[in-house]
Structures are given as C-alpha cells and as structure tokens.
Short mmCIF file of C-alpha atoms and ligand atoms in Angstrom, two decimals:
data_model
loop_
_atom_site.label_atom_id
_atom_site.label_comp_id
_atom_site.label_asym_id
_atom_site.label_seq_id
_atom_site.Cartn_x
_atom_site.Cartn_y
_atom_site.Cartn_z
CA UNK A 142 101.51 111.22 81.41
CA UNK A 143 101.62 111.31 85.22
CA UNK A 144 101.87 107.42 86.41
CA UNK A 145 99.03 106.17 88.29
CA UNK A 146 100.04 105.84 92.00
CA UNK A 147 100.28 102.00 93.40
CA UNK A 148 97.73 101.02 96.14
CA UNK A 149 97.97 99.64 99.76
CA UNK A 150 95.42 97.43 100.24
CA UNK A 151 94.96 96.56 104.29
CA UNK A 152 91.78 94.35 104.71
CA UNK A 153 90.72 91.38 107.09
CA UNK A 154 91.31 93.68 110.35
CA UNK A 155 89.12 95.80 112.99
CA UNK A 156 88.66 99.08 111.92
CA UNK A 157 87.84 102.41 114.20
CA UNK A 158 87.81 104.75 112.16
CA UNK A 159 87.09 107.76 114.87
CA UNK A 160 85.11 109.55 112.20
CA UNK A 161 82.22 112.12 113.27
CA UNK A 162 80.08 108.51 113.93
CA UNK A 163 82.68 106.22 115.69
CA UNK A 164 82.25 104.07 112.66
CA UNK A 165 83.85 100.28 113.47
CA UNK A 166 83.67 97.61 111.35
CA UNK A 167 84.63 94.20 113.08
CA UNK A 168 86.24 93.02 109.88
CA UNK A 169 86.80 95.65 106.95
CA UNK A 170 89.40 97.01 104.44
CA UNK A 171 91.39 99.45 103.77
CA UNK A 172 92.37 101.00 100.05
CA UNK A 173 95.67 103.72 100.20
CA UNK A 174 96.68 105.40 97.06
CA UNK A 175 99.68 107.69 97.15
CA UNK A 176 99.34 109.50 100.44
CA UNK A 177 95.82 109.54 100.91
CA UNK A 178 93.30 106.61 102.03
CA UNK A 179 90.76 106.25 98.70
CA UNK A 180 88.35 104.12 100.45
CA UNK A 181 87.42 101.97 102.96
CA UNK A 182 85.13 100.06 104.63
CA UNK A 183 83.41 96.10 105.69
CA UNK A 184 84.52 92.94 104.27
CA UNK A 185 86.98 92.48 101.70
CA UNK A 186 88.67 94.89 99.56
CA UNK A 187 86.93 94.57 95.99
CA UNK A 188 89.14 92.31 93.95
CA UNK A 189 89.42 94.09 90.47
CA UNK A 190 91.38 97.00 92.34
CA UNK A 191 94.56 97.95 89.32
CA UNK A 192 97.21 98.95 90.44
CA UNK A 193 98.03 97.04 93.69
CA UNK A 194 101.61 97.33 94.97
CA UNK A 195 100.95 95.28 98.20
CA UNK A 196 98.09 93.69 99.70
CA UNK A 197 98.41 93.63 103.48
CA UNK A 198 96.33 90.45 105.71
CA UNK A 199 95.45 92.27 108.89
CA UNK A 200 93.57 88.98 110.30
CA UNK A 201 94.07 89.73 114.36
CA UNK A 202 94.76 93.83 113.72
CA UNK A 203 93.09 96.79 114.88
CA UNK A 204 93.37 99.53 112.22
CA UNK A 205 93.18 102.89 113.59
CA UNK A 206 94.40 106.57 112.57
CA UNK A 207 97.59 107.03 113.66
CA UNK A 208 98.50 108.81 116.69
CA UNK A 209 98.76 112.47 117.10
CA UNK A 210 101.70 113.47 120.08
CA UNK A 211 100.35 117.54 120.72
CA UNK A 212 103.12 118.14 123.29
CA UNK A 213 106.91 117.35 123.69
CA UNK A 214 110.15 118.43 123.89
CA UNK A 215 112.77 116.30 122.24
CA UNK A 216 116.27 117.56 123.90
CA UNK A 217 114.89 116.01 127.31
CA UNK A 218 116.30 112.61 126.18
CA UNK A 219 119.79 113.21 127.33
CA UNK A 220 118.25 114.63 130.72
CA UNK A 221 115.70 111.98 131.89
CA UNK A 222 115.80 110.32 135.55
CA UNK A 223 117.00 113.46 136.99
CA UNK A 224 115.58 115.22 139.93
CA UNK A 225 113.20 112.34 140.39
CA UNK A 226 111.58 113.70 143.39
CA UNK A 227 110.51 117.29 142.67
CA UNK A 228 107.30 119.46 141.50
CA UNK A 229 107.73 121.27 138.82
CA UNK A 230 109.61 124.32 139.60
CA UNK A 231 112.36 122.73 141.63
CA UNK A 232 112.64 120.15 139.01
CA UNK A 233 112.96 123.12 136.51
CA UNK A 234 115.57 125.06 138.51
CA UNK A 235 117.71 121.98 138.93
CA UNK A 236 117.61 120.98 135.08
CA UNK A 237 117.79 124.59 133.38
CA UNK A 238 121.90 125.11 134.41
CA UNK A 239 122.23 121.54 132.30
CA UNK A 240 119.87 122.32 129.38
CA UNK A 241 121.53 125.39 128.75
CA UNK A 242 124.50 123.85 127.69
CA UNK A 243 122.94 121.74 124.71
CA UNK A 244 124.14 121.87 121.21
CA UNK A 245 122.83 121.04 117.98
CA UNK A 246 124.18 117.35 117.73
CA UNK A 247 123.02 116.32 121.18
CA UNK A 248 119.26 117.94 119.80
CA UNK A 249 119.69 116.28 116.18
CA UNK A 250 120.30 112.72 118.35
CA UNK A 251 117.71 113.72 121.34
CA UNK A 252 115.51 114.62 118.55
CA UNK A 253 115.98 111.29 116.73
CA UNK A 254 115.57 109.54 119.96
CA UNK A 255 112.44 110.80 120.60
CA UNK A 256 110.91 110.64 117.48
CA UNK A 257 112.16 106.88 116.95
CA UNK A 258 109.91 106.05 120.33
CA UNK A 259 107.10 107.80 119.44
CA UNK A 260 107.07 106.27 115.56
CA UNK A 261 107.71 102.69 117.18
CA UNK A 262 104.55 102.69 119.19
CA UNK A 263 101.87 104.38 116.38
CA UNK A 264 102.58 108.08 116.36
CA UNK A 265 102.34 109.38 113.02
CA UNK A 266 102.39 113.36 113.62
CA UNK A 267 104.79 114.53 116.17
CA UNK A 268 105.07 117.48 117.76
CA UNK A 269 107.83 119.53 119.83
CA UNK A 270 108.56 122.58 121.55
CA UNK A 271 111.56 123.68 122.02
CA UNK A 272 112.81 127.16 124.17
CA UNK A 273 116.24 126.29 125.30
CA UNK A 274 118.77 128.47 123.02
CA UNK A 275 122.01 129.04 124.78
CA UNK A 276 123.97 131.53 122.82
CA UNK A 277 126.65 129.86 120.13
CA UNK A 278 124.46 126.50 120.36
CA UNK A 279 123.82 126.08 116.48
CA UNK A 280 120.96 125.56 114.40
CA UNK A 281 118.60 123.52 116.94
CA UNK A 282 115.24 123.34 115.55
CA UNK A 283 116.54 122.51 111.90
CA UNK A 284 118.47 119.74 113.83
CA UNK A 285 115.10 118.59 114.82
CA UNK A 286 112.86 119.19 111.44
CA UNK A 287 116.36 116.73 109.84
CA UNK A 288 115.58 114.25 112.36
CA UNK A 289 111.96 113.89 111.32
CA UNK A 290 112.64 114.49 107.55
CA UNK A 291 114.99 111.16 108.52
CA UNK A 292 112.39 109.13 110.30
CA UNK A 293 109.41 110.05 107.55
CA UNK A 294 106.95 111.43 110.89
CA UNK A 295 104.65 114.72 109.92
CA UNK A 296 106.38 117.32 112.35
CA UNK A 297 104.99 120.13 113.96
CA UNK A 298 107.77 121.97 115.25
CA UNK A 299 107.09 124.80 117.82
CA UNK A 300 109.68 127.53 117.63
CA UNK A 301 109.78 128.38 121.39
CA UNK A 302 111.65 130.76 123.76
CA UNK A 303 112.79 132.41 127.31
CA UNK A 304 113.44 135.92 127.78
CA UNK A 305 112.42 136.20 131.73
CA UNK A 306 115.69 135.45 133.81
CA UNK A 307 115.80 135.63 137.51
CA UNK A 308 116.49 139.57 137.69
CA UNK A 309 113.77 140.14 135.97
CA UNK A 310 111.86 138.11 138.20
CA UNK A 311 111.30 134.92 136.23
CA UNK A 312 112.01 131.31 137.11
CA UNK A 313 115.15 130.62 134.38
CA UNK A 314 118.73 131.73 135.46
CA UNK A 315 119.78 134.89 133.26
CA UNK A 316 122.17 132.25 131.20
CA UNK A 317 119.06 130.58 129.76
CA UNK A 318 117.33 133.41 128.51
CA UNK A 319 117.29 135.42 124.85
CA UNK A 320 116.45 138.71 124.65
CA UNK A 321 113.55 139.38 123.20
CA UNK A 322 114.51 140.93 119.89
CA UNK A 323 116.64 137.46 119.10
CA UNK A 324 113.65 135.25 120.04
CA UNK A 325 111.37 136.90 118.24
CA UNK A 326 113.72 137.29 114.92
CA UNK A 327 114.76 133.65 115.08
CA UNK A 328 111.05 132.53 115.50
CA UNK A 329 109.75 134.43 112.23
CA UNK A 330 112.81 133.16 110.43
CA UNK A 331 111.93 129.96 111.02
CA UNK A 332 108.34 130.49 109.87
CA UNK A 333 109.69 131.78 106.84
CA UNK A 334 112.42 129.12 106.76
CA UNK A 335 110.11 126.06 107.02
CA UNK A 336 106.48 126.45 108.01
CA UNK A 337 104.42 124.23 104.87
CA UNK A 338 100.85 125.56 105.04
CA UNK A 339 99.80 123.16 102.51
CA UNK A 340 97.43 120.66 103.43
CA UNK A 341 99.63 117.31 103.34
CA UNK A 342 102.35 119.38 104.77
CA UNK A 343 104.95 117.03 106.06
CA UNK A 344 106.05 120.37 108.80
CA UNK A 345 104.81 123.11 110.21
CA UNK A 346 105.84 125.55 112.71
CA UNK A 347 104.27 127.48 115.49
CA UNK A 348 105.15 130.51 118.01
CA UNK A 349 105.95 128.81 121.15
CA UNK A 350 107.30 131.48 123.98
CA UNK A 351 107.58 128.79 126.95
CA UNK A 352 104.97 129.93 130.03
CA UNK A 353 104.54 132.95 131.92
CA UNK A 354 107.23 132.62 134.61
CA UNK A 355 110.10 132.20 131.65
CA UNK A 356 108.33 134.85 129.11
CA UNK A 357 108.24 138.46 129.20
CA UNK A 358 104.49 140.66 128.88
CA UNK A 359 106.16 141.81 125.72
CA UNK A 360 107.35 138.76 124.10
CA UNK A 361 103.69 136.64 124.55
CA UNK A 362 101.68 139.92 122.88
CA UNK A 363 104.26 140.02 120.23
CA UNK A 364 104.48 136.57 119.85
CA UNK A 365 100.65 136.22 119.17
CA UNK A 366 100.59 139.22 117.02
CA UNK A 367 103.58 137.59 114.74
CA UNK A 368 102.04 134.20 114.36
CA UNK A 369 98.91 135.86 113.34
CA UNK A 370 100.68 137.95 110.74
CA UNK A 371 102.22 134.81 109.39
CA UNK A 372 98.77 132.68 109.51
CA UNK A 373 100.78 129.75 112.11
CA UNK A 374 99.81 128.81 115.04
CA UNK A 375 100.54 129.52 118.75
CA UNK A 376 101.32 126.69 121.33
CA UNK A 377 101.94 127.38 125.49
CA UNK A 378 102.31 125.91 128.54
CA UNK A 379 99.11 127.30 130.70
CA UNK A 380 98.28 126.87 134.33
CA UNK A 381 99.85 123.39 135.23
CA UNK A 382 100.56 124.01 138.79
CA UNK A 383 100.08 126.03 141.75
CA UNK A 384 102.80 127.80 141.87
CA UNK A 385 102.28 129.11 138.86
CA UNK A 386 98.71 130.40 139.43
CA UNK A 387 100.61 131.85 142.22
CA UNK A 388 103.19 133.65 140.43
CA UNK A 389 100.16 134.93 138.03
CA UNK A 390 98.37 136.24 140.68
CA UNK A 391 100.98 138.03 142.88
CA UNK A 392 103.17 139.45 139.60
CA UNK A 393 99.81 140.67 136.83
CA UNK A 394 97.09 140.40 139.57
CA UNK A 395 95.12 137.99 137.72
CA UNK A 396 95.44 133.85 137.05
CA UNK A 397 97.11 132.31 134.35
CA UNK A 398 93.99 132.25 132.14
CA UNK A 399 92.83 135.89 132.38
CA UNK A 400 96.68 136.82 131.55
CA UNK A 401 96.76 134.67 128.49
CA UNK A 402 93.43 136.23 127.66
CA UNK A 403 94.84 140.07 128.22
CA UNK A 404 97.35 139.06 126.31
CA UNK A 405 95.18 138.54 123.17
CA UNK A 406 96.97 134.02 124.30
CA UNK A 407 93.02 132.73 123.40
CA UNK A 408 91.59 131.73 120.62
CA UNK A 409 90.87 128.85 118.01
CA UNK A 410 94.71 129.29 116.38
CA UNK A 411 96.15 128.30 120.21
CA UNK A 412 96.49 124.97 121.78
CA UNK A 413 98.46 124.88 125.26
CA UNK A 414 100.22 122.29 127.35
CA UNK A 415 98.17 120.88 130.68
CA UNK A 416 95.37 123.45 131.95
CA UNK A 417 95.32 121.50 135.13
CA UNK A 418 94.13 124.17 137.18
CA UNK A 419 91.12 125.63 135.62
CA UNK A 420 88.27 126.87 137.29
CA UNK A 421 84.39 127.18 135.41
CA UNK A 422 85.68 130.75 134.36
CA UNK A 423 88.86 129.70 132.74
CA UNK A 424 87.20 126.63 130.88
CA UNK A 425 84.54 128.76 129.50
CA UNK A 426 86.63 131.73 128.41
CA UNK A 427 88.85 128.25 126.47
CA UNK A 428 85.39 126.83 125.33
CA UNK A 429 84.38 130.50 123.81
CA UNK A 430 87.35 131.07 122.09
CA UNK A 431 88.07 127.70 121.12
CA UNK A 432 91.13 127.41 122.72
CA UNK A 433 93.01 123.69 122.53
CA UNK A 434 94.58 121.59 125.35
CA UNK A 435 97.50 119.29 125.25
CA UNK A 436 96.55 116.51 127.89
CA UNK A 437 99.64 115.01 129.60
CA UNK A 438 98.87 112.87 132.22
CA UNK A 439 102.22 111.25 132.72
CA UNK A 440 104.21 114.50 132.88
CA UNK A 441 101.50 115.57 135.40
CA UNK A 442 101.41 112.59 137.30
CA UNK A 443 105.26 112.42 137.77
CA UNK A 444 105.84 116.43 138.66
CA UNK A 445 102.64 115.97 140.83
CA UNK A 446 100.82 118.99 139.05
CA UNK A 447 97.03 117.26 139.62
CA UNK A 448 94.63 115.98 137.29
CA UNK A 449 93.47 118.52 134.60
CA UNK A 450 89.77 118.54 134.19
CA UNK A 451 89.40 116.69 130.59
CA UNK A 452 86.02 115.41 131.02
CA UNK A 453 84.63 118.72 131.73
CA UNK A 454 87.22 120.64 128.98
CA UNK A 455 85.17 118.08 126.60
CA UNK A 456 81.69 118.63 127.88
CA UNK A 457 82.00 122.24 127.42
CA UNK A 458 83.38 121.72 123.92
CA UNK A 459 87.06 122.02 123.80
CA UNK A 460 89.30 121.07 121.64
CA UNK A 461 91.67 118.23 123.60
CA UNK A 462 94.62 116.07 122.50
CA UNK A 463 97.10 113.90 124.20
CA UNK A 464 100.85 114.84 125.22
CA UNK A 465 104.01 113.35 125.97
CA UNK A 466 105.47 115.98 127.36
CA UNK A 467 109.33 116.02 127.88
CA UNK A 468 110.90 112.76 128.61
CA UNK A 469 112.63 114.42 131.12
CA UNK A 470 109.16 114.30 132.85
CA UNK A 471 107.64 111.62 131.97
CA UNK A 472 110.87 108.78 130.78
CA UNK A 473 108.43 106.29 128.63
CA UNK A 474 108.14 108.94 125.99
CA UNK A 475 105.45 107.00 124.47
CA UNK A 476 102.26 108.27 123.39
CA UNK A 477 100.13 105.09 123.05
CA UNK A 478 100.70 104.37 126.98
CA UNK A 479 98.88 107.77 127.14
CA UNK A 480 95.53 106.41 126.33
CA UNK A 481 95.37 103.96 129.15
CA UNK A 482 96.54 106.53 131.52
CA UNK A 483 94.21 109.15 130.53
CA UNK A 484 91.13 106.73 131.10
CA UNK A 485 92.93 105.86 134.80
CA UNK A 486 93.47 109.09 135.35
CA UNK A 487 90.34 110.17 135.11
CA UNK A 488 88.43 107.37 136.28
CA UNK A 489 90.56 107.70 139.91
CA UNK A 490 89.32 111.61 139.85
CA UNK A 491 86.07 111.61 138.63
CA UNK A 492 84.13 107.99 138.68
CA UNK A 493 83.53 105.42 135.95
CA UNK A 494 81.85 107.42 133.74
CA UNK A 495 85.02 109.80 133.52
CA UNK A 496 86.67 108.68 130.51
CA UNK A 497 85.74 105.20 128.27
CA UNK A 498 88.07 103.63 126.17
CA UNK A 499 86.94 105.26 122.83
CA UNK A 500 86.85 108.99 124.09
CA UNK A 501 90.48 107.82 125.26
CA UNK A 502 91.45 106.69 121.46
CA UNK A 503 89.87 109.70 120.00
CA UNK A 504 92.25 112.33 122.51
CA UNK A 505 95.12 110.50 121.19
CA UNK A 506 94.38 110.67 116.92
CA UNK A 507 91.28 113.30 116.01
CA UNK A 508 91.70 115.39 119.40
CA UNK A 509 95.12 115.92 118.57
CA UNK A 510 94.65 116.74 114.85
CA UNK A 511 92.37 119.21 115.71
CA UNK A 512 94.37 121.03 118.49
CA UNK A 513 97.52 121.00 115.80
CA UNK A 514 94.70 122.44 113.49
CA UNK A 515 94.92 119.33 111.06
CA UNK A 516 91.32 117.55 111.72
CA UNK A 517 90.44 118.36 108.19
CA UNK A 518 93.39 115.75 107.05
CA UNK A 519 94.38 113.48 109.62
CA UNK A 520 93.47 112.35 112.83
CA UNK A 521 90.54 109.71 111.35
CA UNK A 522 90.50 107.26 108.87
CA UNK A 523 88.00 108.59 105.40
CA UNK A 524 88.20 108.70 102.49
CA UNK A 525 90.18 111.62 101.07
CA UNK A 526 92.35 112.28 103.91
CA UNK A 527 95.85 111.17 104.56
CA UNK A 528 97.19 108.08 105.18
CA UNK A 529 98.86 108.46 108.36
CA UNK A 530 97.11 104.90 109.83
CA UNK A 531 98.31 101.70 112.05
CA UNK A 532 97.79 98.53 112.44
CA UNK A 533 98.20 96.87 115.84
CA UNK A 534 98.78 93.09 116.45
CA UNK A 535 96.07 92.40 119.23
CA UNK A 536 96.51 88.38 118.40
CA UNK A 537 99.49 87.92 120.78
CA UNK A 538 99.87 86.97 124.18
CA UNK A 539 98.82 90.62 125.62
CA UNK A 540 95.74 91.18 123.64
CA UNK A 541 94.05 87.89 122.42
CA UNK A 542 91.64 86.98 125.25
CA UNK A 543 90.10 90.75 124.71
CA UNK A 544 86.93 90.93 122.53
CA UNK A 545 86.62 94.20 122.16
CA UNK A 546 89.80 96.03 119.76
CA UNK A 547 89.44 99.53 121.24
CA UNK A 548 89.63 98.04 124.51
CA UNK A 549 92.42 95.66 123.97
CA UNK A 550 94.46 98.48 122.77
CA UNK A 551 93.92 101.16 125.16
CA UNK A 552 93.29 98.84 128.44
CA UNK A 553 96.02 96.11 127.79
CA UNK A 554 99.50 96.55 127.31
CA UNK A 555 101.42 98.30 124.18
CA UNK A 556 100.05 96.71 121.14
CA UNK A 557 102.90 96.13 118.48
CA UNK A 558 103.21 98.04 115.82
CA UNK A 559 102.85 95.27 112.73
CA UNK A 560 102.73 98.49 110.24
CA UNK A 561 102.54 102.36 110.22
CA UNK A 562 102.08 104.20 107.12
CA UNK A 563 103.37 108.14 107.58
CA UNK A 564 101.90 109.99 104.02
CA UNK A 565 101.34 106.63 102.58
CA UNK A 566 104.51 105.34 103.25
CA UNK A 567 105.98 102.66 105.68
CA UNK A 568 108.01 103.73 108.71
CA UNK A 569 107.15 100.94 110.80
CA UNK A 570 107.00 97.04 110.24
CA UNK A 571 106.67 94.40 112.76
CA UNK A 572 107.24 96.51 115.63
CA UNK A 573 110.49 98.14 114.09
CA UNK A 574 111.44 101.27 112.53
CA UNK A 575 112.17 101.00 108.75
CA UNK A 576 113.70 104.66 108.17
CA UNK A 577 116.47 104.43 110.97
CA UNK A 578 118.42 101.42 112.95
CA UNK A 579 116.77 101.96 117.00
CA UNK A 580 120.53 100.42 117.97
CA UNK A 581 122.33 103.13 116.41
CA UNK A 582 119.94 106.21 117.75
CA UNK A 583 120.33 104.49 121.05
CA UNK A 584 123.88 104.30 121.60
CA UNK A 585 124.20 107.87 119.37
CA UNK A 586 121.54 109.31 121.93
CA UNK A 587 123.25 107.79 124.79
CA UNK A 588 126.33 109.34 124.29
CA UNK A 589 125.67 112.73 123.98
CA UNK A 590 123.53 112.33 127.13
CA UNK A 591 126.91 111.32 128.71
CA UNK A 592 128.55 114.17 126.55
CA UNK A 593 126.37 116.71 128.37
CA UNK A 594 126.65 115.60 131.31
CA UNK A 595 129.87 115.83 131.61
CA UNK A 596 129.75 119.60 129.81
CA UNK A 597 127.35 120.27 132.80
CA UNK A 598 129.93 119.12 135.51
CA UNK A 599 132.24 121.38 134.10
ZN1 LIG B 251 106.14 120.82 128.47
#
C-alpha cells in the first residue's frame, strides 16, 4: 500500500495567487501534499486535515508562486564587474577571449553560485543558457543540471551554441566557436541525455544557438527543425540593440525579426531574450505566432540596450516573463529585484499607467511559466498544480508600514525569504538556503573566478 503523502499546511498569511482572476485573500491558507498544492484558500486551514507533517504560521507573510528566472547564463559569475562601461558588443568582444577558457568546475561552481542567489530570494524554476564550449572544456551543461539537482530548483537548461567566428563575419573570435556539426550533435545528445517532458519535470532542455551575429543561417534552421523533431523548446537572444538590427539589415537584408521569421525562429514553442527593438510589425508577427519574451531590464539597463516595449508586447497578447540575464551584465543576479525594476522601467518610458505592481508580480511567476511552456503547472498558486510557492516576511523593518502585500514586495526592498518550497520540498528557510552552505559556494565560486582569471592572463 502506497503511504499517504504528509501535508504542509501554510495559513494566517496574504495570498496572491496570480490565477486567471488575481485572486487575493488578505488572510488565507495554504494545504501542500507531496509536490502539489491540494487546496487553498480564506481563513484557516480546516482543522481535521490527517496527515499533517508541519503546520507553518505565516502571520505578517505574503504567499505567492514562486518565481520563474526565463533568462540567464550561469558561467558569468566568475566574470562580473568587467568592462563596466561598454554596450553590448564591446562588452562582448572584451569578455569572449576570457569565457572561452572556462571549464567544467568553474561552470559546476558558477552554476551553483547562481542558482544559490536566485533560490535565496524566491526563484523556484531557473533557467540558463549556455553557448560558450571551448574545445577539451568537459561536460558543462551536466555540470550545471548537478548544480541544480544539488540545490533542489526546477531547471530549464538551454543547450546553446556559436558557430559564426570573425572570418565568417560574426562577432565571436574563431577560438569561441563550434562547428556546426558538433553543436548540433552535442545539443540533441543532451535532449536525449536529460530533457524530462513529464509534467512535474524537475529539467528540461531547449535548443539555444546564441543570436544572429554568433550563429550561422544553417545552424538557427537546423536548430529549429531539431527541437521540433524532439518536441523541446527553442530559446534566443532577439533584437536587443542597434547594432544588431544593424548587422541584420546590412548581412540578410532584413531586421532581426523578419530573419528569425525566415528562419522558421517564430512560433508558440520559442521564447527569446530582450526584443528591445521592435517595431508594430515585429510585435505583431510575435503576437501571431505566439512567440515569448524574456524581459531583462537590468541587463538592458546596464549594457544601455533601451527599454523593450513590455506594455505593448502585453497589450497585443504576448507571452512575457522576467530575466536575469548574465551576471556578468547585470551583478545582483537576483530575480525578485526584477519586479521593482520592471515597473520603474516602464513607468520612466511610458507614464504611470505603464506597468502596476501586480502586472509586475505576474511577469516574474505565471509570465515566466508560460514562456518556459509550464503555465499549466506552475507559475500560480491552484489547486492541482505544483508546489513551487514562497512566503515573504513583509513584518520587518522594510515592509511593515506598507498595507498593501503586492506592493510591499515589489515596491520596497527584497523581502526575506522565511520559506520556499521547490516540488513540495524546502530549499529555503529564514532567508537561507537549506540544500547547500552560501559560505562554501562563495568562497568555491570565488576562486575559480580568480582561477580564470589568471588562465585568461596567460
Ligand atoms: Zn543573455
């Protein structure tokens, strides 16, 4: 006889629940059995629940779904607070001769760094994308799907790559690159390595070539005809600056959105990285095909890309989630710090009505749920669906004298983390991680950071 799985009981909090309705209660509960949430709702628990492992008092907590990262890329924790100064492609050209000398345990630490930040402050899905391969380097991406196995995060993990070195007429030096028959090998081994299509999958992978001044014509239309053939998904970076509408425009004859169309790059199995520059025509052509966005504000803000155009990529219909982004581009490498600067963001570009507070907290959970193609079971809190959910302490110094939850947690600053279930279980408690010592990972992470940079300097 199978045992009957324990219950979580969370009650006495706030609850958004960023269902189809917004639904809040000001004071409700919570029931979790095994990985899934069985009910919930106002007011107490009900008291003749069997089976109760632990009964959690959330009295001065905001329960929400937990946070869904869309965009990332892990090894960028050895490299950050370099080239503070640049745009993107500068910035690029002066990291690429470093990241192409990473191994597998600076990723497996990078990895764990990252992951360890993002778990800390309410993510409960991560997501990364990694293209950097240098020949001889070792097994990088299942040094990253161990490091979230470790921490107990749901991982989507986006098998990425370069083939488009500088005498070819891309932006990477030749040493960065794979040819094209490796990259695309490797990625459908590690479909058929790792990629979990069931639905409380713990990991998943996508096809990830990296953006159309590192990728070859070839690799992006095989690419999308692979991860169709497998049934995974396909994950970009599309027309975050200038220059690279630019390099669109003078090398296919066409902007970035048209070439990701001609190259069969849109539809409702893609999500990509920033979209800043998108004009009506490329934000209908995403809104037809139901195309998803990874929102990054930070990254965009610190490279000086621009402001994407969320509140119109909503009002047309599509799909948008928050990012990240690489730390090297944005050094917080926090996710809940993302809400607040989406809603300033937006508000500076396009007036008070821009972006609200609970448009801001749906981005970061159900947006990115549905972009990762997971809205069906996570990304809000119901019954039935998994219990990937947090609980932030707004009773403290930063958040007390704010009424409202939503707005205490996405205007004031980061809200501890008093618990984060991951698939039921606990990863965080009272703002620290459970599954790994944050002391360790830093001084691990710091010194392969010091370890490449001193590989780097030759
Ligand atoms: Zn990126």
């Amino acid at each position: 006889m199978a045992a009957t799985p324990h219950r979580i009981v969370i009650e006495n909090c706030a609850i958004a629940t960023v269902d189809a309705h917004d639904t809040e209660y000001a004071s409700g509960h919570i029931v979790v059995t095994g990985n899934r949430i069985e009910s919930l709702g106002p007011g107490p628990a009900p008291r003749d629940l069997p089976d109760v492992a632990r009964r959690v008092d959330g009295g001065g907590h905001l329960a929400t779904p937990g946070l869904v990262n869309t965009h990332h890329h892990f090894y960028q924790w050895l490299t950050r607070g370099l080239a503070q100064n640049a745009g993107l492609f500068d910035w690029l050209v002066a990291l690429y001769p470093t990241w192409a000398r990473i191994d597998e345990p600076m990723v497996h630490e990078a990895a764990r760094a990252s992951l360890a930040m993002m778990a800390r402050g309410g993510v409960t899905t991560a997501m990364d994308h990694h293209y950097v391969f240098p020949r001889g380097c070792g097994d990088l991406l299942g040094a990253e799907i161990r490091a979230a196995r470790e921490l107990g995060v749901r991982f989507h993990a986006a098998r990425g790559s370069m083939d488009l070195g500088t005498s070819d007429g891309g932006l990477p030096p030749d040493f960065a690159v794979e040819p094209t028959e490796d990259a695309l090998a490797a990625t459908e081994e590690a479909i058929d390595t790792h990629h979990d299509p069931s639905p409380d999958a713990m990991l998943r992978i996508a096809v990830a070539p990296c953006s159309p001044f590192s990728v070859s014509t070839r690799l992006l239309r095989e690419a999308a005809a692979l991860a169709r053939r497998k049934g995974v998904r396909l994950h970009t970076h599309g027309s975050e600056t200038r220059e690279e509408e630019h390099f669109c425009k003078e090398r296919f004859g066409m902007g970035p959105t048209d070439y990701f169309e001609s190259t069969d790059w849109l539809g409702d199995d893609v999500w990509m990285a920033h979209c800043v520059h998108m004009n009506d025509a490329d934000i209908a052509a995403f809104a037809r095909t139901g195309t998803g966005v990874a929102h990054c504000p930070s990254s965009n803000a610190r490279l000086a890309a621009g402001t994407a155009p969320v509140p119109a990529l909503l009002r047309a219909g599509v799909p948008v989630g928050l990012g990240v982004d690489g730390t090297a581009s944005n050094e917080s490498g926090e996710l809940h710090t993302e809400l607040r600067n989406t809603l300033l963001v937006h508000r500076l570009a396009g007036g008070e009505k821009a972006m609200d507070v609970r448009r801001a907290l749906r981005l970061g959970t159900h947006g990115g749920a549905r972009v990762l193609g997971r809205a069906g079971e996570t990304g809000s809190l119901e019954p039935g669906k998994l219990a990937d959910l947090v609980l932030w302490k707004l009773d403290g110094l930063g958040h007390s004298t704010i009424a409202d939850p939503v707005a205490a947690l996405v205007l004031g600053p980061p809200a501890p983390v008093t618990l984060s279930l991951v698939d039921g279980r606990p990863v965080v408690e009272h703002g620290r991680l459970l599954t790994a010592d944050e002391d360790d990972i830093a001084r691990r992470a710091r010194d392969q950071s010091r370890r490449l940079a001193r590989i780097a300097a030759g």
